[in-house]
GROMACS .gro file of C-alpha atoms in nm:
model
  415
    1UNK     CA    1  -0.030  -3.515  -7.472
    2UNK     CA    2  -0.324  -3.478  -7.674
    3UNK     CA    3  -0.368  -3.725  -7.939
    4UNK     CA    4  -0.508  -3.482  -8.231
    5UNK     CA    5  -0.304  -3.141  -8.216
    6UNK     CA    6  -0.572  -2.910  -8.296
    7UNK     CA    7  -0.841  -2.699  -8.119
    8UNK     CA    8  -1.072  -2.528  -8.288
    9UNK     CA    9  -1.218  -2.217  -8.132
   10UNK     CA   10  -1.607  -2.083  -8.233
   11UNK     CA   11  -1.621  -1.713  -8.184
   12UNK     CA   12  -1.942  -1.504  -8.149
   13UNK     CA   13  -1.749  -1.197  -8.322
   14UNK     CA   14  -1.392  -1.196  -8.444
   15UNK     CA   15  -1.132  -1.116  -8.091
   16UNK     CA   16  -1.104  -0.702  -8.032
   17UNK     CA   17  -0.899  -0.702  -7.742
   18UNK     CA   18  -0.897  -0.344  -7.747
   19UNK     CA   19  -1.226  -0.295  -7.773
   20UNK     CA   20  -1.318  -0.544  -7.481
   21UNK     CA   21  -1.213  -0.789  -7.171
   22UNK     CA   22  -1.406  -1.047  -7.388
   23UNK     CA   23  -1.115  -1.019  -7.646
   24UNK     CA   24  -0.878  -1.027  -7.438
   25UNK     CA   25  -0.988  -1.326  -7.243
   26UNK     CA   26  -0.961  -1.521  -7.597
   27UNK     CA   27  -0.653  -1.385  -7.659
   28UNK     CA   28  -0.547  -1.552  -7.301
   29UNK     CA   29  -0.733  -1.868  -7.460
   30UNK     CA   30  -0.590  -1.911  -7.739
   31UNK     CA   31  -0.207  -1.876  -7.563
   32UNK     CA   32  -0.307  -2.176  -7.318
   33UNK     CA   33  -0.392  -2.362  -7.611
   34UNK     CA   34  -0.077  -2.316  -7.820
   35UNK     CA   35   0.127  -2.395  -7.461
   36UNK     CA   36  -0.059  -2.729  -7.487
   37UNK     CA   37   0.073  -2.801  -7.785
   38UNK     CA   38  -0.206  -2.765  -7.999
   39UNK     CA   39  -0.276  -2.613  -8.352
   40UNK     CA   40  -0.552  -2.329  -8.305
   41UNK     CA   41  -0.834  -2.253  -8.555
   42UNK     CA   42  -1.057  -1.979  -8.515
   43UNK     CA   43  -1.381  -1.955  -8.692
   44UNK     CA   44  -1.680  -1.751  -8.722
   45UNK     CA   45  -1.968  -1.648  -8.854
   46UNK     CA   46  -1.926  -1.262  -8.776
   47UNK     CA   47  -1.871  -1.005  -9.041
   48UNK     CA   48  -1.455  -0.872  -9.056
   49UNK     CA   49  -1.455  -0.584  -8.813
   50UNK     CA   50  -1.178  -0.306  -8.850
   51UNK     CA   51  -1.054  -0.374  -8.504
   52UNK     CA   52  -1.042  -0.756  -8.497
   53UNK     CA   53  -0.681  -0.884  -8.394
   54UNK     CA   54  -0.439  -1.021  -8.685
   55UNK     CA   55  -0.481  -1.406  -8.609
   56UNK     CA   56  -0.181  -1.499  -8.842
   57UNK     CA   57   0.021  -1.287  -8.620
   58UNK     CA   58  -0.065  -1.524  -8.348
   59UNK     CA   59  -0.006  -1.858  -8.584
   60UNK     CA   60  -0.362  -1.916  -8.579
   61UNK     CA   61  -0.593  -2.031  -8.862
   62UNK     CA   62  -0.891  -1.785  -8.967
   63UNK     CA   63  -1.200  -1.989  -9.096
   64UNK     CA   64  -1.520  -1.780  -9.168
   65UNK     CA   65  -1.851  -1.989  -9.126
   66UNK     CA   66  -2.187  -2.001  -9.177
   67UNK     CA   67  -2.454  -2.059  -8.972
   68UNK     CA   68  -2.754  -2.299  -9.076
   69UNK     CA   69  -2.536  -2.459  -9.359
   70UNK     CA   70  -2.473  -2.805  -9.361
   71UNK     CA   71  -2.057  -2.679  -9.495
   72UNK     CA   72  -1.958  -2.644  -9.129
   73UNK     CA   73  -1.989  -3.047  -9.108
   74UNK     CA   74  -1.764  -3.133  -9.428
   75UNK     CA   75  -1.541  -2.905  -9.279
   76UNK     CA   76  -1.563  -3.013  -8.889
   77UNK     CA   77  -1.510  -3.411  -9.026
   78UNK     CA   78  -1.195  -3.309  -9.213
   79UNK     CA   79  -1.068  -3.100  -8.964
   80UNK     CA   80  -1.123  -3.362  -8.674
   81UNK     CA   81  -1.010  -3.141  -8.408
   82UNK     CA   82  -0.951  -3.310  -8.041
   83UNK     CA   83  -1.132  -2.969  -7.925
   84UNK     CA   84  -1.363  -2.742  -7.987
   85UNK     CA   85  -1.395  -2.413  -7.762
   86UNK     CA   86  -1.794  -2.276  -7.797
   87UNK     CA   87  -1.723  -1.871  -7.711
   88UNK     CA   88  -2.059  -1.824  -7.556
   89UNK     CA   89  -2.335  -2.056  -7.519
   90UNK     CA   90  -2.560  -1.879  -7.857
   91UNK     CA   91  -2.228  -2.061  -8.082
   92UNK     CA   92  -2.278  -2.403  -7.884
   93UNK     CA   93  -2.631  -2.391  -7.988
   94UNK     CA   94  -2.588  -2.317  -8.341
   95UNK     CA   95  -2.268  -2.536  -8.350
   96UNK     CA   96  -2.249  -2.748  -8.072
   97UNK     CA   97  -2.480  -3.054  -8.209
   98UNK     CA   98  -2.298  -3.062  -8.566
   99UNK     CA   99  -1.993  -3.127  -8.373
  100UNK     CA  100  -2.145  -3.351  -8.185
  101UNK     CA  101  -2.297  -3.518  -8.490
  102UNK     CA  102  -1.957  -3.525  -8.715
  103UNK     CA  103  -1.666  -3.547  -8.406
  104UNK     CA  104  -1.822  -3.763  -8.144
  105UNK     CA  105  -1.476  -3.795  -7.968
  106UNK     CA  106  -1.411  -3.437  -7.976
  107UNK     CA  107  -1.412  -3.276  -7.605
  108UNK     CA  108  -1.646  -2.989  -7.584
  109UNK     CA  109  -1.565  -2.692  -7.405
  110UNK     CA  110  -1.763  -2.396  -7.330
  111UNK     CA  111  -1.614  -2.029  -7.260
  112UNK     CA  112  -1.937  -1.837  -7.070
  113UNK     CA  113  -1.739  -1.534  -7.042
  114UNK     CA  114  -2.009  -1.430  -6.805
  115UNK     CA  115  -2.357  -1.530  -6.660
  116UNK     CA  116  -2.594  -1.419  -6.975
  117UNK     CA  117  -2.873  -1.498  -6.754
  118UNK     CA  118  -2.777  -1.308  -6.468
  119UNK     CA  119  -2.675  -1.005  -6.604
  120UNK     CA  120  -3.049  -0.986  -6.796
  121UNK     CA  121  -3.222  -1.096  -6.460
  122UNK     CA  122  -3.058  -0.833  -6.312
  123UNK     CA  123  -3.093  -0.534  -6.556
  124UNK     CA  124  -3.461  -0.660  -6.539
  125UNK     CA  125  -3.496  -0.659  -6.194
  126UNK     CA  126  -3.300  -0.278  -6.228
  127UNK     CA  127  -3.514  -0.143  -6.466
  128UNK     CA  128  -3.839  -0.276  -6.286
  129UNK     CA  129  -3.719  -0.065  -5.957
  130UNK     CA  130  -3.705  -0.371  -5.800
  131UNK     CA  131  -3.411  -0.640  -5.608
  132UNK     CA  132  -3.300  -0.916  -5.780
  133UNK     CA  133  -3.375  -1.235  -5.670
  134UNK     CA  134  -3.187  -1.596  -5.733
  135UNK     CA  135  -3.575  -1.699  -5.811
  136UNK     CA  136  -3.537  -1.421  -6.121
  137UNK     CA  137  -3.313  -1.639  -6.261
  138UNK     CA  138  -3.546  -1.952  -6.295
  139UNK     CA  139  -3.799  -1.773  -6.461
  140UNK     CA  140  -3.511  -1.579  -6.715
  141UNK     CA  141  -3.582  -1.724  -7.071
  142UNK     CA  142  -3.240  -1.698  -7.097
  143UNK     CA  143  -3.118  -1.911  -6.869
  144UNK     CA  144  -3.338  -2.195  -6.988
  145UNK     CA  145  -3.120  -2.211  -7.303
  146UNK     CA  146  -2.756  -2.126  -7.113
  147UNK     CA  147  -2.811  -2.393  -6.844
  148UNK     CA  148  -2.921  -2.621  -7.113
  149UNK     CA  149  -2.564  -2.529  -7.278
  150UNK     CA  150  -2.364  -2.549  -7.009
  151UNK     CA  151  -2.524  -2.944  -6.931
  152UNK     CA  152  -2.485  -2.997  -7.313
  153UNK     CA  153  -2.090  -2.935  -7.288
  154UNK     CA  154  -1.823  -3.120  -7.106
  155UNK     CA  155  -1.686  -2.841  -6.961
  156UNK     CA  156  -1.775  -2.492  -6.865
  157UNK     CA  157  -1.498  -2.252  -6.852
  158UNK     CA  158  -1.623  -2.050  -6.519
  159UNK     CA  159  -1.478  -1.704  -6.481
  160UNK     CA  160  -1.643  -1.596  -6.167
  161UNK     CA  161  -1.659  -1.810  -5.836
  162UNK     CA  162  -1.981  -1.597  -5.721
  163UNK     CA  163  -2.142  -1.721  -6.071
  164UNK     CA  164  -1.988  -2.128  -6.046
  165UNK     CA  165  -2.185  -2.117  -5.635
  166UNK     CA  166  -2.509  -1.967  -5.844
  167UNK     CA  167  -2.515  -2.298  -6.086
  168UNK     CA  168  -2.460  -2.502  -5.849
  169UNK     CA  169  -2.707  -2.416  -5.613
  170UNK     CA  170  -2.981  -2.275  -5.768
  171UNK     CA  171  -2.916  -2.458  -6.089
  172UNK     CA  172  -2.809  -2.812  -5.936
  173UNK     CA  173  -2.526  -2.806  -6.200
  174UNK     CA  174  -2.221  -3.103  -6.083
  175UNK     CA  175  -1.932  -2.954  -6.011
  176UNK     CA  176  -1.783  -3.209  -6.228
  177UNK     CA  177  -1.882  -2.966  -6.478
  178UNK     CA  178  -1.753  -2.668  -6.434
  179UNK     CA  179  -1.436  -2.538  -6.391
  180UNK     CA  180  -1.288  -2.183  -6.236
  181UNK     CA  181  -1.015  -2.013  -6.506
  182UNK     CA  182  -1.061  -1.672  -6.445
  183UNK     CA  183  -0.833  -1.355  -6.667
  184UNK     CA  184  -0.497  -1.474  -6.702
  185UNK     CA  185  -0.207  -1.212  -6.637
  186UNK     CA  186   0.143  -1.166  -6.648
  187UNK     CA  187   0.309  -1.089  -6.278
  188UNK     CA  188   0.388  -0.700  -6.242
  189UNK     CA  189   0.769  -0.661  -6.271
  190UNK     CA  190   0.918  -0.445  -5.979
  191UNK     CA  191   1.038  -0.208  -6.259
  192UNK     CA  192   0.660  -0.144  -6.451
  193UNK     CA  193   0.559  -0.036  -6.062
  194UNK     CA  194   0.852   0.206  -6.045
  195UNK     CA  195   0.796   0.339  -6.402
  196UNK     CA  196   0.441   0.404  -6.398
  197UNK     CA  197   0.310   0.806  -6.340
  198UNK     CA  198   0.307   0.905  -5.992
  199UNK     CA  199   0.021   1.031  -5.742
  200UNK     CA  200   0.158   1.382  -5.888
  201UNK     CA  201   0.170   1.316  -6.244
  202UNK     CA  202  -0.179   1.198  -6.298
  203UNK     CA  203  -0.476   1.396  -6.348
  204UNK     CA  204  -0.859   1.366  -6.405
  205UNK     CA  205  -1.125   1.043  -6.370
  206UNK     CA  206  -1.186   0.782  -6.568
  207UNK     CA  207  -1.432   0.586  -6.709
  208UNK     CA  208  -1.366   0.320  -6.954
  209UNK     CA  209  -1.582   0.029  -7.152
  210UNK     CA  210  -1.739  -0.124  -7.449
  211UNK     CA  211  -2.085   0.094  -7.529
  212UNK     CA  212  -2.204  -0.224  -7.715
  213UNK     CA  213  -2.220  -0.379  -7.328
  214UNK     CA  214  -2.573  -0.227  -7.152
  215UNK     CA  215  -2.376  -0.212  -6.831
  216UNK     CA  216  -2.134   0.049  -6.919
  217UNK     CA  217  -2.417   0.274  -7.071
  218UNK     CA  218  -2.604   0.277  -6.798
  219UNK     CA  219  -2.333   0.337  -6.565
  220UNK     CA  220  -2.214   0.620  -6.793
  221UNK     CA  221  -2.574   0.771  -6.742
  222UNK     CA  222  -2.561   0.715  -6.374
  223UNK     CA  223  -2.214   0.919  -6.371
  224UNK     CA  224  -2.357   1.235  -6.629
  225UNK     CA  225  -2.682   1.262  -6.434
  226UNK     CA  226  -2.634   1.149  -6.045
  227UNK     CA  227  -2.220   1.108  -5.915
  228UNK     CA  228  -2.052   1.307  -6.114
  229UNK     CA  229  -2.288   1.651  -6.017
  230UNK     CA  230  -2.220   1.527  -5.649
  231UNK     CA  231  -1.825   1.507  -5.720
  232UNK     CA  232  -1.810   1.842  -5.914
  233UNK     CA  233  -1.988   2.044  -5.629
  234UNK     CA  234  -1.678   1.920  -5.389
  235UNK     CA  235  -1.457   1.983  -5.697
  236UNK     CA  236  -1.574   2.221  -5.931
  237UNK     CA  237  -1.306   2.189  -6.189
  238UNK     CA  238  -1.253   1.827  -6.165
  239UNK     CA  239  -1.263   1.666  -6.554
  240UNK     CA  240  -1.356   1.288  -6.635
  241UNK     CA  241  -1.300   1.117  -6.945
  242UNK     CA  242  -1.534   0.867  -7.069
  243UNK     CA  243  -1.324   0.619  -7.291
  244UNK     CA  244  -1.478   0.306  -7.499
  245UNK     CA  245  -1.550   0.186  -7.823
  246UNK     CA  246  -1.874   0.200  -8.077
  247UNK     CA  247  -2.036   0.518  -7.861
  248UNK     CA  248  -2.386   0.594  -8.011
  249UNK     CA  249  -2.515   0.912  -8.078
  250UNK     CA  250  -2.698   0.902  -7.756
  251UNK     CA  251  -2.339   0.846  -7.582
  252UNK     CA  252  -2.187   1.150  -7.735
  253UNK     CA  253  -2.432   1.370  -7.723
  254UNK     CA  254  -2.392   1.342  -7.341
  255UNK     CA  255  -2.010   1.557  -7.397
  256UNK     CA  256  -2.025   1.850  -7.215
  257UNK     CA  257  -1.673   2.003  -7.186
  258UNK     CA  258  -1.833   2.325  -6.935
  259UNK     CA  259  -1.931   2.027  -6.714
  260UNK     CA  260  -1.594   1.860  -6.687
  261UNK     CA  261  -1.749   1.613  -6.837
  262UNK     CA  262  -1.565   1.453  -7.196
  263UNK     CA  263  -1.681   1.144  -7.369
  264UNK     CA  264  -1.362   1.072  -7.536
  265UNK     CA  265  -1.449   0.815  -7.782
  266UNK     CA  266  -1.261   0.446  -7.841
  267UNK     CA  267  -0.892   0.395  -7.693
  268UNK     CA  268  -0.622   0.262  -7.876
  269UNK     CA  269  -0.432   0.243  -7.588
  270UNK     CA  270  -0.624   0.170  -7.306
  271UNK     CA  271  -0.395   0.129  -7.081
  272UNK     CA  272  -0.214   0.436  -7.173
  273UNK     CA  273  -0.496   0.675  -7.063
  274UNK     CA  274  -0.586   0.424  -6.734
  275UNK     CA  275  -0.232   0.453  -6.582
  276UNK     CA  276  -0.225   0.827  -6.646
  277UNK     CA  277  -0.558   0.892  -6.486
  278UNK     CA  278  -0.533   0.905  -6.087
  279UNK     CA  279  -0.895   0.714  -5.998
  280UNK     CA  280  -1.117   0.473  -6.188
  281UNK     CA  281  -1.537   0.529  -6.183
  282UNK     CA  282  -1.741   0.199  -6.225
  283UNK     CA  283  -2.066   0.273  -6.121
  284UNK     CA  284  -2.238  -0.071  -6.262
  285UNK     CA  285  -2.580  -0.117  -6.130
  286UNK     CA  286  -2.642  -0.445  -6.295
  287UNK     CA  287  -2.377  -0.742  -6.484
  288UNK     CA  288  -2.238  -1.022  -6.422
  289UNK     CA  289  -1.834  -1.162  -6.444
  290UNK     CA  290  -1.520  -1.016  -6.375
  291UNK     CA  291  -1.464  -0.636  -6.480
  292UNK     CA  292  -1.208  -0.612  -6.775
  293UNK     CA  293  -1.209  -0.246  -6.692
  294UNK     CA  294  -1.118  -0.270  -6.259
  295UNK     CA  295  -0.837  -0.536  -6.353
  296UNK     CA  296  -0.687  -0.308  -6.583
  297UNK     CA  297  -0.698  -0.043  -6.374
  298UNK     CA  298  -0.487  -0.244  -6.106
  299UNK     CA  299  -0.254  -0.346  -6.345
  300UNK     CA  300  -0.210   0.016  -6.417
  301UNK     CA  301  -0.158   0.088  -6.055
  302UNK     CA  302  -0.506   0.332  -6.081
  303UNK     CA  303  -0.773   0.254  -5.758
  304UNK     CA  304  -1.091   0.245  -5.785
  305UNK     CA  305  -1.420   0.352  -5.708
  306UNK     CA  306  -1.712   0.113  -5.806
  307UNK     CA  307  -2.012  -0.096  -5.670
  308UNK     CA  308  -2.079  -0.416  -5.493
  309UNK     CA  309  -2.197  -0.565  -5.848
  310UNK     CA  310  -1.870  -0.426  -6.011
  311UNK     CA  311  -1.623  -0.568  -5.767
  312UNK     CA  312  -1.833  -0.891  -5.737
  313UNK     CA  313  -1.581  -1.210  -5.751
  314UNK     CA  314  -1.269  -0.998  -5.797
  315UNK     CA  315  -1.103  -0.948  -5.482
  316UNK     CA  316  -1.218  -1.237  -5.239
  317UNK     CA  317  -1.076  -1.164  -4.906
  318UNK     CA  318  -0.817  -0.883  -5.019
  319UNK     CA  319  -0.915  -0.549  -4.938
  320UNK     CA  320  -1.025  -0.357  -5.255
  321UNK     CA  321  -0.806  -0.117  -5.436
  322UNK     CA  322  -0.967   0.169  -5.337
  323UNK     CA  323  -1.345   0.185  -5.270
  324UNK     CA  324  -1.674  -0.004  -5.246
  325UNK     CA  325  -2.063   0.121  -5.200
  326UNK     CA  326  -2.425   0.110  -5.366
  327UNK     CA  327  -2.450   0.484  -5.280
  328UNK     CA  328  -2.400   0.743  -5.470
  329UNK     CA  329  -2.319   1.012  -5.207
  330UNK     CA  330  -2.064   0.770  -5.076
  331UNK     CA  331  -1.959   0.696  -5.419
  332UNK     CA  332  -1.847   1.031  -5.482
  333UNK     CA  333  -1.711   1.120  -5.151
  334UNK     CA  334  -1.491   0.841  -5.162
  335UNK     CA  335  -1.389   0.926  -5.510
  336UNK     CA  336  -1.331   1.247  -5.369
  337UNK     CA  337  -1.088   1.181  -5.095
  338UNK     CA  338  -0.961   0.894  -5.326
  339UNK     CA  339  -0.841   1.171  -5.567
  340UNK     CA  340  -0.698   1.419  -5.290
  341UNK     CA  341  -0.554   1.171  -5.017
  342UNK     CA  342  -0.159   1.048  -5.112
  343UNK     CA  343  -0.175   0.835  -4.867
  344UNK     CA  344  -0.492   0.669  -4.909
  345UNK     CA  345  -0.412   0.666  -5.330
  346UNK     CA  346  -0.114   0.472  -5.297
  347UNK     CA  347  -0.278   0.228  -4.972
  348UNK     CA  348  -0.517   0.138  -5.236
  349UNK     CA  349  -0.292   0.088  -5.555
  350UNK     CA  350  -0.070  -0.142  -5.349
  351UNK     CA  351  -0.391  -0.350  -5.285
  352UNK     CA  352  -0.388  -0.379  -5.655
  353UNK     CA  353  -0.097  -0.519  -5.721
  354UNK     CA  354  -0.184  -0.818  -5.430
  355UNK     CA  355  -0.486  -0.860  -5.604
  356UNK     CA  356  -0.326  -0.959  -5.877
  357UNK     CA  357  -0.076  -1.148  -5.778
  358UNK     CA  358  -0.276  -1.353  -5.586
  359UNK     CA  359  -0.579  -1.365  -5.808
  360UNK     CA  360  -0.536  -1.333  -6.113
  361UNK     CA  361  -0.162  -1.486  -6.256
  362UNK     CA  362  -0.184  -1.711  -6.525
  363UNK     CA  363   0.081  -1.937  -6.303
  364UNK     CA  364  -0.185  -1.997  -6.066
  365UNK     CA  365  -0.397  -2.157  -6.315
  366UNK     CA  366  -0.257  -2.282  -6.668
  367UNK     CA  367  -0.102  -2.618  -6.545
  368UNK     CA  368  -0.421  -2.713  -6.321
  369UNK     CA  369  -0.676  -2.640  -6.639
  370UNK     CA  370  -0.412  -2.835  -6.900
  371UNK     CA  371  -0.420  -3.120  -6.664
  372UNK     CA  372  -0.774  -3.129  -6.646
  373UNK     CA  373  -0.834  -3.076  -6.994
  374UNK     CA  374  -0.623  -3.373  -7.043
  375UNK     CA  375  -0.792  -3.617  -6.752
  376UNK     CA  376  -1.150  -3.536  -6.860
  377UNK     CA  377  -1.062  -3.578  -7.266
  378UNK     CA  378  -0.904  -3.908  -7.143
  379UNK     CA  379  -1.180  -4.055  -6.957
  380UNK     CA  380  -1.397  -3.852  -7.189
  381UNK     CA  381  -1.709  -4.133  -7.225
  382UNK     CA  382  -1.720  -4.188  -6.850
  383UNK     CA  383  -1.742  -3.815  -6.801
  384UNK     CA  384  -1.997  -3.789  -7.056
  385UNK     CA  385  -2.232  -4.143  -6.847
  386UNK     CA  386  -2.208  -3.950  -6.567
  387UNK     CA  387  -2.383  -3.612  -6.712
  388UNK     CA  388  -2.742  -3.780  -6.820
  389UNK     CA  389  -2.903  -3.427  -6.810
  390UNK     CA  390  -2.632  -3.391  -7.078
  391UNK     CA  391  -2.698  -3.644  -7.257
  392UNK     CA  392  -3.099  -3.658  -7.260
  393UNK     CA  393  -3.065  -3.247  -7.346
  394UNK     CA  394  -2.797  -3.351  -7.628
  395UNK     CA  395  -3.089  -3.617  -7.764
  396UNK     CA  396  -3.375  -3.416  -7.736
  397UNK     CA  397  -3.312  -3.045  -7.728
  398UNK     CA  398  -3.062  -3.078  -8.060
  399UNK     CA  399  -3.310  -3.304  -8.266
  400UNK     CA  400  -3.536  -3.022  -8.269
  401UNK     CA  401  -3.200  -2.739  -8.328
  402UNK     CA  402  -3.100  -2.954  -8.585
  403UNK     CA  403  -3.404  -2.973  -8.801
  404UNK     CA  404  -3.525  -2.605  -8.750
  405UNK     CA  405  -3.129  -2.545  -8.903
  406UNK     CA  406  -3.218  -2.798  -9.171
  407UNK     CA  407  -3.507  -2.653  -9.273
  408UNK     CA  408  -3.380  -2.270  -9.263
  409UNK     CA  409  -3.053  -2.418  -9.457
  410UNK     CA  410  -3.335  -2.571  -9.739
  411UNK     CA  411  -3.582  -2.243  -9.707
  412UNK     CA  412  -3.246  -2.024  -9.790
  413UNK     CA  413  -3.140  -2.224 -10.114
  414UNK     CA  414  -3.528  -2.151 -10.223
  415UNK     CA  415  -3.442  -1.770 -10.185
   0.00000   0.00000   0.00000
């Protein structure tokens, strides 16, 4: 049992777990912490959204911070949590070296939600017309500052096992480091299988994500201007429905009912629309984790049509629920048949539901992560001798983060 019963959790925005996989993954968090035991504060320095989750429903604390103001340290001393969980390496390097400084014992996790670094390396390597190379990622500004997090922190919270192989080999990052917690489901019950729409009672494609994430733009434009024409000459009065949240005007003005093709705006339900559609489209070109969008879609017994970069990490040996390729003529035949074939639908929605039962259950995971949460916080100053990249980047790296804060905190009380 931990000694101090409190984590406290640093958020880059406030959790939307209908708005993205990010805030749902916290949500998933934040449950693993309260089965622990443990009081669970979460602060940040975002702005209120309209869509952010009621945290007080949850029983946890809401603290709004600041960034560059020396307040967060009062407040991290009193609060002397035996945790703090960095949501994104950009709040362990505005946070991480004031808890450092003020909680010395405190056990510092890291939540990397995905590979920053990798997903830029490879929208630059996309955009250049070019293939991405491991030896992008070396020269990615980026990842200078995400590695450096990652070695800073005691562990990494690694949802991928595509991106914990990258760090290790082309980063030379200790396993000792890292550790593999990917989403964290519920099992399907027998009786949500049997009550979900049939083959016969869904209609239409799908397309669903957050328009604040580059990937899903860009695969939205891939669908309006390349696949979709291709899957509308085999079916000419096939409709797909473009669901996600904060759509620009460059994302709406791409509606075009005569084409089949609807940009339908933010979900409230996600899952509503998902399990009543009959075939997922995730054409992502470039990105990095695990696809909030293709796990719900399995747990809403829909298959799938998306890329090698899209089903990266998700399925490891299982066969995928529905379809695979980099092309886009394959890409829409297979959507094609996907949508028209029974036999082949329900083949594929049945290798959804082993996906996630073997993947992705919570059971698999929770008591292995508590355990080592507990072992490493135990022998938490040997862990820390052993990481001397850590430690030297902790020395050096912060000095200079900590006095450009100090000196925007004392330029902003001259303002």
């Amino acid at each position: 049992m931990i000694a101090n019963q409190h984590v406290l959790i640093i958020g880059f925005v406030w959790p939307e777990p209908n708005s993205s996989a990010a805030g749902g993954r916290m949500l998933q968090l934040i449950a693993v912490f309260k089965k622990m035991g443990l009081e669970v504060t979460f602060a940040s320095p975002a702005m209120d959204s309209d869509y952010m989750i009621d945290l007080n429903s949850l029983g946890v604390s809401k603290k709004s911070i600041a960034l560059n103001c020396s307040s967060f340290d009062d407040y991290a001393k009193d609060l002397n949590p035996a945790i703090v969980l960095f949501d994104r390496f950009m709040m362990e390097e505005q946070f991480g070296w004031r808890v450092a400084e003020n909680c010395p014992d405190t056990l510092r996790l890291l939540d990397t939600e995905d590979l920053h670094c990798l997903r830029l390396a490879r929208q630059k390597a996309f955009k250049e017309n070019r293939y991405f190379s491991t030896d992008d990622l070396l020269v990615e500004e980026v990842a200078k500052r995400e590695i450096a997090s990652i070695l800073r922190s005691d562990i990494s919270l690694m949802i991928a096992e595509f991106e914990m192989e990258l760090l290790q080999s082309v980063f030379k990052i200790d396993s000792s480091l890292l550790f593999y917690l990917p989403l964290l489901l519920d099992p399907i019950e027998e009786s949500t299988i049997q009550n979900l729409p049939s083959f016969e009672e869904r209609n239409n494609f799908v397309f669903i994500g957050n328009f604040l994430h580059e990937p899903n733009w860009n695969a939205v434009q891939y669908l309006k201007e390349t696949i979709w024409p291709l899957i509308r000459k085999q079916m000419p009065e096939a409709v797909l429905q473009i669901y996600g949240a904060y759509p620009s005007q460059k994302v709406l003005l791409l509606h075009q009912p005569k084409d089949g093709f609807y940009i339908m705006g933010r979900a409230n339900d996600a899952q509503e629309f998902v399990k009543n559609a009959r075939v997922v489209l995730a054409p992502l070109r470039f990105g990095a984790g695990i696809k909030g969008k293709l796990v719900e879609a399995m747990q809403c017994g829909t298959p799938s049509v998306t890329t090698t970069i899209g089903a990266e990490s998700m399925c490891g040996v299982l066969p995928w629920n529905g379809f695979i390729t980099d092309d886009s003529q394959v890409f829409a035949d297979k959507a094609v048949q996907l949508y028209q074939d029974k036999t082949l639908w329900r083949k594929a929605q049945e290798n959804g539901f082993e996906i996630i039962e073997k993947r992705y259950l919570k059971s698999l995971f929770v008591d292995d992560f508590m355990l080592h949460v507990l072992k490493v916080q135990t022998d938490l100053k040997l862990h820390r001798l052993d990481n001397f990249m850590g430690t030297l980047l902790q020395h050096h790296t912060l000095t200079s983060t900590k006095y450009m804060s100090r000196w925007i905190q004392e330029k902003n009380k001259r303002i």
